[in-house]
mmCIF file of C-alpha atoms and ligand atoms in Angstrom:
data_model
loop_
_atom_site.group_PDB
_atom_site.id
_atom_site.type_symbol
_atom_site.label_atom_id
_atom_site.label_comp_id
_atom_site.label_asym_id
_atom_site.label_seq_id
_atom_site.Cartn_x
_atom_site.Cartn_y
_atom_site.Cartn_z
ATOM 1 C CA MET A 188 15.267 -7.021 16.970
ATOM 2 C CA ARG A 189 12.811 -9.554 18.134
ATOM 3 C CA VAL A 190 10.457 -11.637 15.784
ATOM 4 C CA LEU A 191 7.427 -12.953 17.708
ATOM 5 C CA LYS A 192 4.854 -15.390 16.000
ATOM 6 C CA THR A 193 1.315 -15.432 16.822
ATOM 7 C CA ASP A 194 -2.127 -16.472 15.437
ATOM 8 C CA PRO A 195 -3.594 -13.385 13.495
ATOM 9 C CA LEU A 196 -7.315 -14.222 14.529
ATOM 10 C CA ARG A 197 -6.441 -14.898 18.217
ATOM 11 C CA PRO A 198 -3.421 -12.811 19.127
ATOM 12 C CA ASP A 199 -1.288 -13.960 22.224
ATOM 13 C CA PRO A 200 -1.906 -11.309 24.906
ATOM 14 C CA GLY A 201 2.024 -11.570 25.627
ATOM 15 C CA VAL A 202 2.756 -10.471 22.028
ATOM 16 C CA ILE A 203 0.322 -7.595 22.096
ATOM 17 C CA ASP A 204 1.743 -6.508 25.457
ATOM 18 C CA ALA A 205 5.237 -6.734 24.097
ATOM 19 C CA ALA A 206 4.308 -4.400 21.267
ATOM 20 C CA VAL A 207 2.661 -2.055 23.559
ATOM 21 C CA ARG A 208 5.557 -1.841 25.965
ATOM 22 C CA THR A 209 7.800 -1.044 23.027
ATOM 23 C CA LEU A 210 5.550 1.655 21.625
ATOM 24 C CA ARG A 211 5.203 3.339 25.132
ATOM 25 C CA ARG A 212 9.046 3.982 25.209
ATOM 26 C CA GLY A 213 9.250 5.302 21.884
ATOM 27 C CA GLY A 214 10.001 2.181 19.982
ATOM 28 C CA ILE A 215 8.878 0.917 16.596
ATOM 29 C CA VAL A 216 6.790 -2.420 15.847
ATOM 30 C CA ALA A 217 6.070 -4.101 12.401
ATOM 31 C CA ALA A 218 2.781 -5.958 12.404
ATOM 32 C CA PRO A 219 0.339 -7.262 9.998
ATOM 33 C CA THR A 220 -2.764 -5.448 9.118
ATOM 34 C CA GLU A 221 -5.655 -6.675 6.778
ATOM 35 C CA THR A 222 -3.979 -4.754 3.840
ATOM 36 C CA VAL A 223 -0.192 -5.095 4.128
ATOM 37 C CA TYR A 224 2.413 -5.161 7.120
ATOM 38 C CA GLY A 225 2.674 -1.669 8.926
ATOM 39 C CA LEU A 226 5.592 -0.173 10.794
ATOM 40 C CA PHE A 227 3.852 1.502 13.760
ATOM 41 C CA SER A 228 4.806 3.980 16.387
ATOM 42 C CA SER A 229 2.657 5.763 19.109
ATOM 43 C CA ALA A 230 0.962 8.459 16.806
ATOM 44 C CA LEU A 231 1.721 10.947 20.038
ATOM 45 C CA SER A 232 5.410 10.216 20.073
ATOM 46 C CA ASP A 233 7.660 12.567 18.055
ATOM 47 C CA GLU A 234 10.640 10.184 18.904
ATOM 48 C CA GLY A 235 8.747 6.917 17.585
ATOM 49 C CA CYS A 236 7.704 8.683 14.499
ATOM 50 C CA GLU A 237 10.988 9.971 13.720
ATOM 51 C CA ARG A 238 12.338 6.424 13.844
ATOM 52 C CA VAL A 239 9.763 5.185 11.477
ATOM 53 C CA PHE A 240 10.950 7.535 8.873
ATOM 54 C CA ARG A 241 14.356 6.784 9.684
ATOM 55 C CA ALA A 242 14.100 2.952 9.352
ATOM 56 C CA LYS A 243 12.329 3.247 6.142
ATOM 57 C CA LYS A 244 14.362 6.090 4.734
ATOM 58 C CA ARG A 245 11.175 7.495 3.859
ATOM 59 C CA PRO A 246 10.925 11.371 2.394
ATOM 60 C CA ARG A 247 10.060 13.626 5.238
ATOM 61 C CA ASP A 248 7.048 15.171 3.282
ATOM 62 C CA ASN A 249 5.101 11.969 2.930
ATOM 63 C CA PRO A 250 2.851 11.723 6.020
ATOM 64 C CA LEU A 251 1.875 8.359 7.924
ATOM 65 C CA ILE A 252 -1.763 6.913 8.170
ATOM 66 C CA VAL A 253 -3.117 7.030 11.869
ATOM 67 C CA HIS A 254 -4.506 3.848 12.992
ATOM 68 C CA VAL A 255 -7.509 3.853 15.337
ATOM 69 C CA ASP A 256 -9.639 1.218 17.079
ATOM 70 C CA SER A 257 -12.947 3.381 16.832
ATOM 71 C CA LEU A 258 -14.741 6.180 15.233
ATOM 72 C CA GLU A 259 -14.562 7.742 18.848
ATOM 73 C CA MET A 260 -10.645 7.658 18.590
ATOM 74 C CA ALA A 261 -10.700 8.922 15.210
ATOM 75 C CA GLU A 262 -12.941 11.945 16.314
ATOM 76 C CA GLU A 263 -10.061 12.819 18.875
ATOM 77 C CA VAL A 264 -7.596 12.982 16.066
ATOM 78 C CA GLY A 265 -9.487 14.720 13.246
ATOM 79 C CA HIS A 266 -12.683 16.793 12.594
ATOM 80 C CA ILE A 267 -15.070 14.162 11.068
ATOM 81 C CA PRO A 268 -17.957 15.628 9.348
ATOM 82 C CA SER A 269 -21.168 14.018 10.529
ATOM 83 C CA ASP A 270 -22.211 12.556 7.083
ATOM 84 C CA ILE A 271 -18.776 11.176 6.735
ATOM 85 C CA ALA A 272 -19.019 9.594 10.347
ATOM 86 C CA GLU A 273 -22.296 7.861 9.425
ATOM 87 C CA VAL A 274 -20.602 5.979 6.584
ATOM 88 C CA LEU A 275 -17.487 5.273 8.790
ATOM 89 C CA ARG A 276 -19.715 3.616 11.177
ATOM 90 C CA ARG A 277 -20.885 1.096 8.448
ATOM 91 C CA VAL A 278 -17.413 0.716 6.819
ATOM 92 C CA TRP A 279 -14.901 0.498 9.614
ATOM 93 C CA PRO A 280 -12.912 -1.342 10.782
ATOM 94 C CA GLY A 281 -11.913 -1.799 7.098
ATOM 95 C CA PRO A 282 -9.285 -0.768 4.246
ATOM 96 C CA VAL A 283 -10.943 2.936 3.851
ATOM 97 C CA THR A 284 -8.587 5.719 5.121
ATOM 98 C CA VAL A 285 -10.167 9.328 5.289
ATOM 99 C CA VAL A 286 -8.436 12.507 5.191
ATOM 100 C CA VAL A 287 -9.801 15.131 7.623
ATOM 101 C CA ARG A 288 -8.777 18.345 9.264
ATOM 102 C CA SER A 289 -6.570 17.371 11.968
ATOM 103 C CA ARG A 290 -7.258 18.560 15.643
ATOM 104 C CA GLY A 291 -3.158 18.762 15.891
ATOM 105 C CA VAL A 292 -3.215 16.150 18.768
ATOM 106 C CA VAL A 293 -1.061 13.438 16.961
ATOM 107 C CA SER A 294 2.860 14.375 16.425
ATOM 108 C CA LYS A 295 3.663 16.920 13.730
ATOM 109 C CA CYS A 296 6.056 14.511 12.472
ATOM 110 C CA VAL A 297 3.117 11.865 11.579
ATOM 111 C CA THR A 298 1.250 14.447 9.446
ATOM 112 C CA ALA A 299 4.430 15.948 7.849
ATOM 113 C CA GLY A 300 3.226 19.157 9.243
ATOM 114 C CA LEU A 301 -0.058 19.474 7.316
ATOM 115 C CA ASP A 302 -3.298 20.648 8.844
ATOM 116 C CA THR A 303 -5.013 17.394 7.492
ATOM 117 C CA VAL A 304 -4.731 13.799 9.027
ATOM 118 C CA ALA A 305 -5.231 10.541 7.270
ATOM 119 C CA VAL A 306 -7.145 8.130 9.606
ATOM 120 C CA ARG A 307 -8.566 4.558 9.664
ATOM 121 C CA ALA A 308 -9.520 1.461 11.693
ATOM 122 C CA PRO A 309 -7.923 -1.638 10.516
ATOM 123 C CA ALA A 310 -9.859 -4.977 10.223
ATOM 124 C CA HIS A 311 -7.160 -6.842 11.841
ATOM 125 C CA PRO A 312 -7.216 -8.366 15.446
ATOM 126 C CA ILE A 313 -3.404 -7.566 15.939
ATOM 127 C CA PRO A 314 -3.216 -3.851 15.269
ATOM 128 C CA LEU A 315 -6.838 -3.348 16.944
ATOM 129 C CA ALA A 316 -5.576 -5.125 20.103
ATOM 130 C CA ILE A 317 -2.282 -3.096 20.251
ATOM 131 C CA ILE A 318 -4.430 0.148 19.687
ATOM 132 C CA ARG A 319 -6.895 -0.907 22.378
ATOM 133 C CA GLU A 320 -4.100 -1.781 24.939
ATOM 134 C CA LEU A 321 -2.107 1.393 24.360
ATOM 135 C CA GLY A 322 -5.213 3.276 24.704
ATOM 136 C CA ALA A 323 -3.879 5.784 21.853
ATOM 137 C CA PRO A 324 -3.625 6.002 18.110
ATOM 138 C CA ILE A 325 -0.652 4.292 16.172
ATOM 139 C CA ALA A 326 0.838 5.791 13.084
ATOM 140 C CA GLY A 327 2.019 3.490 10.328
ATOM 141 C CA PRO A 328 2.993 3.357 6.913
ATOM 142 C CA SER A 329 3.964 0.096 5.081
ATOM 143 C CA ALA A 330 6.814 -1.778 6.757
ATOM 144 C CA ASN A 331 9.069 -1.514 3.579
ATOM 145 C CA ARG A 332 11.973 0.399 2.778
ATOM 146 C CA ALA A 333 10.664 3.478 0.864
ATOM 147 C CA GLY A 334 10.125 2.751 -2.772
ATOM 148 C CA ARG A 335 10.341 -1.026 -2.538
ATOM 149 C CA PRO A 336 7.013 -3.331 -2.849
ATOM 150 C CA SER A 337 4.928 -3.064 0.355
ATOM 151 C CA PRO A 338 5.591 -6.370 2.529
ATOM 152 C CA THR A 339 2.664 -8.791 2.800
ATOM 153 C CA ALA A 340 4.556 -11.134 5.042
ATOM 154 C CA ALA A 341 6.850 -11.026 8.089
ATOM 155 C CA GLU A 342 9.917 -12.353 5.716
ATOM 156 C CA HIS A 343 9.530 -9.265 3.619
ATOM 157 C CA VAL A 344 10.008 -7.027 6.659
ATOM 158 C CA ILE A 345 12.843 -8.863 7.583
ATOM 159 C CA GLU A 346 14.258 -8.380 4.045
ATOM 160 C CA ASP A 347 13.866 -4.759 3.940
ATOM 161 C CA LEU A 348 14.353 -3.653 7.552
ATOM 162 C CA ASN A 349 16.472 -6.024 9.368
ATOM 163 C CA GLY A 350 17.788 -4.586 12.612
ATOM 164 C CA GLU A 351 16.096 -1.268 12.057
ATOM 165 C CA VAL A 352 12.758 -2.321 13.933
ATOM 166 C CA ASP A 353 12.716 -3.236 17.697
ATOM 167 C CA LEU A 354 9.794 -5.991 17.228
ATOM 168 C CA ILE A 355 8.190 -7.809 14.218
ATOM 169 C CA ILE A 356 5.026 -9.823 14.851
ATOM 170 C CA ASP A 357 4.682 -12.478 12.299
ATOM 171 C CA GLY A 358 0.900 -12.992 12.010
ATOM 172 C CA GLY A 359 1.177 -14.766 8.650
ATOM 173 C CA PRO A 360 0.252 -13.248 5.387
ATOM 174 C CA ALA A 361 -1.891 -9.947 5.285
ATOM 175 C CA PHE A 362 -5.228 -10.898 4.188
ATOM 176 C CA LEU A 363 -5.672 -8.582 1.160
ATOM 177 C CA GLY A 364 -2.354 -7.677 -0.086
ATOM 178 C CA ILE A 365 -2.476 -4.131 -1.192
ATOM 179 C CA GLU A 366 -2.563 -0.735 0.766
ATOM 180 C CA SER A 367 -5.986 0.950 1.883
ATOM 181 C CA THR A 368 -8.138 3.013 0.007
ATOM 182 C CA ILE A 369 -7.452 6.712 0.425
ATOM 183 C CA VAL A 370 -10.438 9.474 0.306
ATOM 184 C CA ASP A 371 -10.074 12.951 0.857
ATOM 185 C CA VAL A 372 -13.147 14.028 2.475
ATOM 186 C CA THR A 373 -12.115 17.574 3.205
ATOM 187 C CA ARG A 374 -13.224 18.295 -0.407
ATOM 188 C CA ARG A 375 -16.858 17.825 -1.995
ATOM 189 C CA PRO A 376 -17.194 15.682 -3.826
ATOM 190 C CA PRO A 377 -14.470 13.576 -1.976
ATOM 191 C CA VAL A 378 -11.413 12.845 -3.885
ATOM 192 C CA LEU A 379 -9.835 9.349 -4.389
ATOM 193 C CA LEU A 380 -6.189 9.920 -3.701
ATOM 194 C CA ARG A 381 -5.337 6.089 -3.636
ATOM 195 C CA PRO A 382 -7.496 3.299 -5.046
ATOM 196 C CA GLY A 383 -7.499 0.019 -2.788
ATOM 197 C CA PRO A 384 -9.451 -3.028 -1.730
ATOM 198 C CA PHE A 385 -12.458 -0.828 -0.901
ATOM 199 C CA THR A 386 -13.407 -0.206 -4.490
ATOM 200 C CA ALA A 387 -14.510 3.120 -6.229
ATOM 201 C CA GLU A 388 -17.765 1.497 -7.026
ATOM 202 C CA GLU A 389 -18.241 0.731 -3.358
ATOM 203 C CA LEU A 390 -16.917 4.274 -2.462
ATOM 204 C CA ARG A 391 -19.847 5.578 -4.452
ATOM 205 C CA GLU A 392 -22.298 3.478 -3.040
ATOM 206 C CA TYR A 393 -21.431 4.620 0.451
ATOM 207 C CA PHE A 394 -20.179 8.243 0.119
ATOM 208 C CA GLY A 395 -21.983 9.200 -2.940
ATOM 209 C CA ASP A 396 -20.361 10.939 -6.061
ATOM 210 C CA ILE A 397 -16.461 10.806 -5.719
ATOM 211 C CA ALA A 398 -13.732 12.484 -8.108
ATOM 212 C CA ILE A 399 -10.986 10.114 -9.676
ATOM 213 C CA PRO A 400 -8.123 12.264 -10.640
ATOM 214 C CA PRO A 401 -5.676 10.767 -13.066
ATOM 215 C CA TYR A 402 -2.802 10.247 -10.434
ATOM 216 C CA ALA A 403 -5.320 7.786 -8.779
ATOM 217 C CA ARG A 404 -5.147 5.665 -11.716
ATOM 218 C CA GLY A 405 -1.269 5.978 -11.516
ATOM 219 C CA LEU A 406 -1.429 7.947 -14.663
ATOM 220 C CA ALA A 407 0.317 11.118 -13.532
ATOM 221 C CA GLU A 408 2.336 12.718 -10.942
ATOM 222 C CA ALA A 409 -0.070 14.572 -8.254
ATOM 223 C CA ASP A 410 0.407 18.026 -6.861
ATOM 224 C CA VAL A 411 2.299 17.622 -3.653
ATOM 225 C CA ALA A 412 -0.458 19.660 -2.089
ATOM 226 C CA ILE A 413 -3.274 17.601 -3.182
ATOM 227 C CA ALA A 414 -1.719 14.111 -2.325
ATOM 228 C CA PRO A 415 1.502 13.957 -0.535
ATOM 229 C CA GLY A 416 3.593 10.924 -1.295
ATOM 230 C CA VAL A 417 2.006 10.226 -4.401
ATOM 231 C CA LYS A 418 5.014 12.065 -6.203
ATOM 232 C CA TYR A 419 7.382 9.250 -5.005
ATOM 233 C CA ARG A 420 8.587 6.253 -6.855
ATOM 234 C CA HIS A 421 6.765 3.169 -5.352
ATOM 235 C CA TYR A 422 6.532 -0.360 -5.078
ATOM 236 C CA ALA A 423 9.197 -0.948 -7.685
ATOM 237 C CA PRO A 424 11.209 -4.006 -8.397
ATOM 238 C CA GLU A 425 14.733 -3.593 -9.542
ATOM 239 C CA THR A 426 14.001 -5.376 -12.886
ATOM 240 C CA PRO A 427 12.195 -3.396 -15.389
ATOM 241 C CA LEU A 428 8.595 -4.113 -15.798
ATOM 242 C CA VAL A 429 6.170 -3.261 -18.695
ATOM 243 C CA ILE A 430 2.242 -3.339 -18.594
ATOM 244 C CA VAL A 431 1.223 -4.909 -21.948
ATOM 245 C CA HIS A 432 -1.902 -4.376 -23.778
ATOM 246 C CA PHE A 433 -1.767 -6.932 -26.496
ATOM 247 C CA GLU A 434 -1.062 -10.586 -26.569
ATOM 248 C CA LEU A 435 1.499 -11.617 -23.998
ATOM 249 C CA ALA A 436 2.945 -14.403 -26.244
ATOM 250 C CA GLU A 437 3.574 -11.627 -28.907
ATOM 251 C CA ALA A 438 5.160 -9.459 -26.342
ATOM 252 C CA VAL A 439 7.680 -12.364 -25.166
ATOM 253 C CA ARG A 440 8.596 -13.238 -28.617
ATOM 254 C CA LEU A 441 9.413 -9.672 -29.516
ATOM 255 C CA LEU A 442 11.572 -9.107 -26.414
ATOM 256 C CA ARG A 443 13.359 -12.283 -26.700
ATOM 257 C CA SER A 444 14.014 -11.481 -30.453
ATOM 258 C CA ARG A 445 16.041 -8.434 -28.988
ATOM 259 C CA GLY A 446 17.965 -10.874 -26.664
ATOM 260 C CA LEU A 447 16.132 -10.038 -23.654
ATOM 261 C CA ARG A 448 15.402 -12.890 -21.118
ATOM 262 C CA VAL A 449 11.584 -12.247 -20.063
ATOM 263 C CA ALA A 450 9.504 -13.175 -16.988
ATOM 264 C CA VAL A 451 5.755 -13.129 -17.161
ATOM 265 C CA LEU A 452 3.412 -12.204 -14.575
ATOM 266 C CA CYS A 453 0.234 -14.011 -15.055
ATOM 267 C CA ALA A 454 -3.065 -12.601 -14.078
ATOM 268 C CA ALA A 455 -6.653 -12.757 -15.114
ATOM 269 C CA GLY A 456 -6.330 -15.953 -17.171
ATOM 270 C CA LYS A 457 -3.398 -14.292 -19.174
ATOM 271 C CA CYS A 458 -0.161 -16.039 -19.556
ATOM 272 C CA ALA A 459 2.545 -17.125 -22.107
ATOM 273 C CA GLU A 460 5.637 -19.241 -22.229
ATOM 274 C CA ALA A 461 8.724 -17.201 -21.064
ATOM 275 C CA ASP A 462 12.109 -17.600 -19.322
ATOM 276 C CA GLY A 463 10.223 -17.316 -16.099
ATOM 277 C CA ALA A 464 6.487 -17.176 -14.836
ATOM 278 C CA LEU A 465 5.121 -15.681 -11.676
ATOM 279 C CA GLN A 466 1.399 -16.647 -10.979
ATOM 280 C CA LEU A 467 -0.686 -13.746 -9.488
ATOM 281 C CA GLY A 468 -3.725 -15.965 -9.740
ATOM 282 C CA GLU A 469 -6.884 -16.271 -11.501
ATOM 283 C CA SER A 470 -9.142 -13.574 -9.739
ATOM 284 C CA LEU A 471 -8.458 -10.058 -9.095
ATOM 285 C CA TYR A 472 -8.267 -11.014 -5.269
ATOM 286 C CA GLU A 473 -5.732 -13.428 -5.841
ATOM 287 C CA ALA A 474 -3.800 -11.122 -7.786
ATOM 288 C CA ALA A 475 -3.881 -8.333 -5.158
ATOM 289 C CA ARG A 476 -2.828 -10.952 -2.329
ATOM 290 C CA ASN A 477 -0.022 -12.095 -4.590
ATOM 291 C CA LEU A 478 1.328 -8.862 -6.325
ATOM 292 C CA TYR A 479 3.796 -7.699 -4.086
ATOM 293 C CA GLY A 480 5.287 -11.107 -3.157
ATOM 294 C CA ALA A 481 5.525 -11.693 -6.909
ATOM 295 C CA LEU A 482 7.405 -8.252 -7.582
ATOM 296 C CA ARG A 483 9.986 -9.184 -4.907
ATOM 297 C CA SER A 484 10.397 -12.651 -6.603
ATOM 298 C CA LEU A 485 10.790 -11.191 -10.009
ATOM 299 C CA ASP A 486 14.202 -9.932 -8.886
ATOM 300 C CA ARG A 487 15.378 -13.276 -7.909
ATOM 301 C CA LEU A 488 14.597 -14.701 -11.439
ATOM 302 C CA PRO A 489 17.511 -14.508 -14.065
ATOM 303 C CA VAL A 490 15.604 -12.304 -16.479
ATOM 304 C CA ASP A 491 16.065 -8.723 -17.955
ATOM 305 C CA ILE A 492 12.581 -7.773 -17.934
ATOM 306 C CA GLY A 493 9.117 -8.708 -16.801
ATOM 307 C CA VAL A 494 5.871 -8.139 -18.624
ATOM 308 C CA VAL A 495 2.315 -8.068 -17.052
ATOM 309 C CA PRO A 496 -0.946 -7.932 -18.814
ATOM 310 C CA ALA A 497 -3.106 -4.675 -18.445
ATOM 311 C CA LEU A 498 -6.153 -5.218 -16.259
ATOM 312 C CA GLU A 499 -9.586 -3.900 -16.552
ATOM 313 C CA GLU A 500 -9.887 -0.746 -14.504
ATOM 314 C CA ALA A 501 -13.030 -1.782 -12.780
ATOM 315 C CA GLY A 502 -13.500 -3.079 -9.223
ATOM 316 C CA LEU A 503 -9.903 -4.319 -7.687
ATOM 317 C CA GLY A 504 -8.613 -3.614 -11.207
ATOM 318 C CA LEU A 505 -8.255 0.115 -10.647
ATOM 319 C CA ALA A 506 -6.205 -0.534 -7.448
ATOM 320 C CA LEU A 507 -4.070 -3.152 -9.025
ATOM 321 C CA MET A 508 -3.349 -0.985 -12.187
ATOM 322 C CA ASN A 509 -2.290 2.029 -9.958
ATOM 323 C CA ARG A 510 0.249 -0.334 -8.307
ATOM 324 C CA LEU A 511 1.433 -1.869 -11.651
ATOM 325 C CA ARG A 512 1.785 1.714 -13.001
ATOM 326 C CA LYS A 513 3.980 2.577 -10.241
ATOM 327 C CA ALA A 514 5.897 -0.684 -10.051
ATOM 328 C CA SER A 515 6.657 -0.242 -13.807
ATOM 329 C CA GLY A 516 7.418 3.545 -13.651
ATOM 330 C CA ARG A 517 4.398 4.054 -15.917
ATOM 331 C CA ARG A 518 6.079 1.780 -18.810
ATOM 332 C CA GLU A 519 2.847 0.764 -20.786
ATOM 333 C CA ALA A 520 3.112 -0.954 -24.078
ATOM 334 C CA ARG A 521 -0.274 -0.562 -25.944
ATOM 335 C CA THR A 522 1.331 -1.924 -29.314
ATOM 336 C CA PRO A 523 4.155 -4.196 -30.281
ATOM 337 C CA GLU A 524 5.658 -1.028 -31.687
ATOM 338 C CA GLU A 525 5.747 0.769 -28.218
ATOM 339 C CA LEU A 526 7.100 -2.545 -26.728
ATOM 340 C CA LEU A 527 10.067 -2.461 -28.806
ATOM 341 C CA ARG A 528 10.678 1.211 -28.227
ATOM 342 C CA ILE A 529 10.397 0.602 -24.397
ATOM 343 C CA ALA A 530 13.137 -2.357 -25.121
ATOM 344 C CA GLU A 531 15.437 -0.344 -27.163
ATOM 345 C CA ALA A 532 15.759 2.143 -24.437
ATOM 346 C CA LEU A 533 16.612 -0.712 -21.838
ATOM 347 C CA LEU A 534 19.188 -2.001 -24.331
HETATM 348 P P1 LIG B 995 1.775 4.242 3.208
HETATM 349 O O1 LIG B 995 1.289 4.042 4.585
HETATM 350 O O2 LIG B 995 3.223 4.223 2.922
HETATM 351 O O3 LIG B 995 0.926 3.587 2.259
HETATM 352 O O4 LIG B 995 1.577 5.915 2.786
HETATM 353 C C1 LIG B 995 0.417 6.649 3.131
HETATM 354 C C2 LIG B 995 -0.029 7.697 2.318
HETATM 355 O O5 LIG B 995 -1.021 8.181 2.916
HETATM 356 C C3 LIG B 995 0.738 8.674 1.762
HETATM 357 O O6 LIG B 995 1.628 8.291 1.050
HETATM 358 C C4 LIG B 995 -0.017 9.837 1.659
HETATM 359 O O7 LIG B 995 -0.430 9.746 0.119
HETATM 360 C C5 LIG B 995 -1.285 9.516 2.241
HETATM 361 N N1 LIG B 995 -1.814 10.515 3.327
HETATM 362 C C6 LIG B 995 -1.346 10.466 4.550
HETATM 363 N N2 LIG B 995 -1.589 11.639 5.263
HETATM 364 C C7 LIG B 995 -2.236 12.326 4.324
HETATM 365 C C8 LIG B 995 -2.904 13.639 4.489
HETATM 366 N N3 LIG B 995 -2.841 14.478 5.560
HETATM 367 N N4 LIG B 995 -3.247 13.925 3.167
HETATM 368 C C9 LIG B 995 -3.099 13.391 2.130
HETATM 369 N N5 LIG B 995 -2.743 12.356 1.913
HETATM 370 C C10 LIG B 995 -2.382 11.656 3.205
HETATM 371 MG MG1 LIG B 996 3.905 2.739 1.550
#
């Protein structure tokens, strides 16, 4: 396994070339995108795709997102309705993935045998240069071991996939820190499958009306047929995490009174004295950038439990609450009594 460093905004052509040669022979490459680090194979290669699933230990029925460098390349991969193509002309490259009918040109392994395909153009010079040089789409989920928090830095990829990947491109931190927004445009109105940096408010501005099912908020398991992959455990630290809807100081006091050592993930101006503190940042943008790094750090703190304040489910807050619900296994305390019940179950 090689690790090559490059400037994310002006990627070294030698590094891009190394990635392309690796992909051409069915190899796998981890590289940053504007959302999180991806683990890429050629979308046309069964062998490369198999290796992605194996390296991540990803369940086989959880399809990969196909990354393209243009709307034209997306149209070779899937059937893009003309009104949707008009929207994509304006929002790509960017963190919006659309699920469309597949043309069956990408490996069946990539789509997990579905007749639909998820596709997006990433707004990051490194993957864009790789796709352009390769002249073909690349398939890539996040470059973490399945179930773990997504990697937002090359070190996270090394932590999870050391030895499993042919090449890691270290292009510094991912710009946004959480995965792309996924919207299923095979249905009308389009259905939000996963909230992300392109907010629901922005989606409505560009796509018109959209449906937001409870699982998009992280509140329920999805029907496999509707949103593959959503049923799996995601983004989870080893340390139990609880989303707290009331005063954090009160939550810390209660948990400590039961003999638990507590870490606080401070966000949106909410924080408290505890046995450990991780700063997500004041703005939701900072919180998104820092979330996964903080979830990884949580496991290194000598604590029994982490608490994080509930965020308002508007703007980026919708995506953050979806990730927090998955990371916490939907442990959510609306009242001190509820927190005590959760604590009792952990003791
Ligand atoms: P990841 O790249 O690890 O963030 O996961 C990609 C996610 O994209 C999967 O978990 C699925 O939920 C979603 N996805 C990929 N392909 C499809 C598809 N054809 N239909 C619906 N969702 C998809
Ligand atoms: Mg993932």
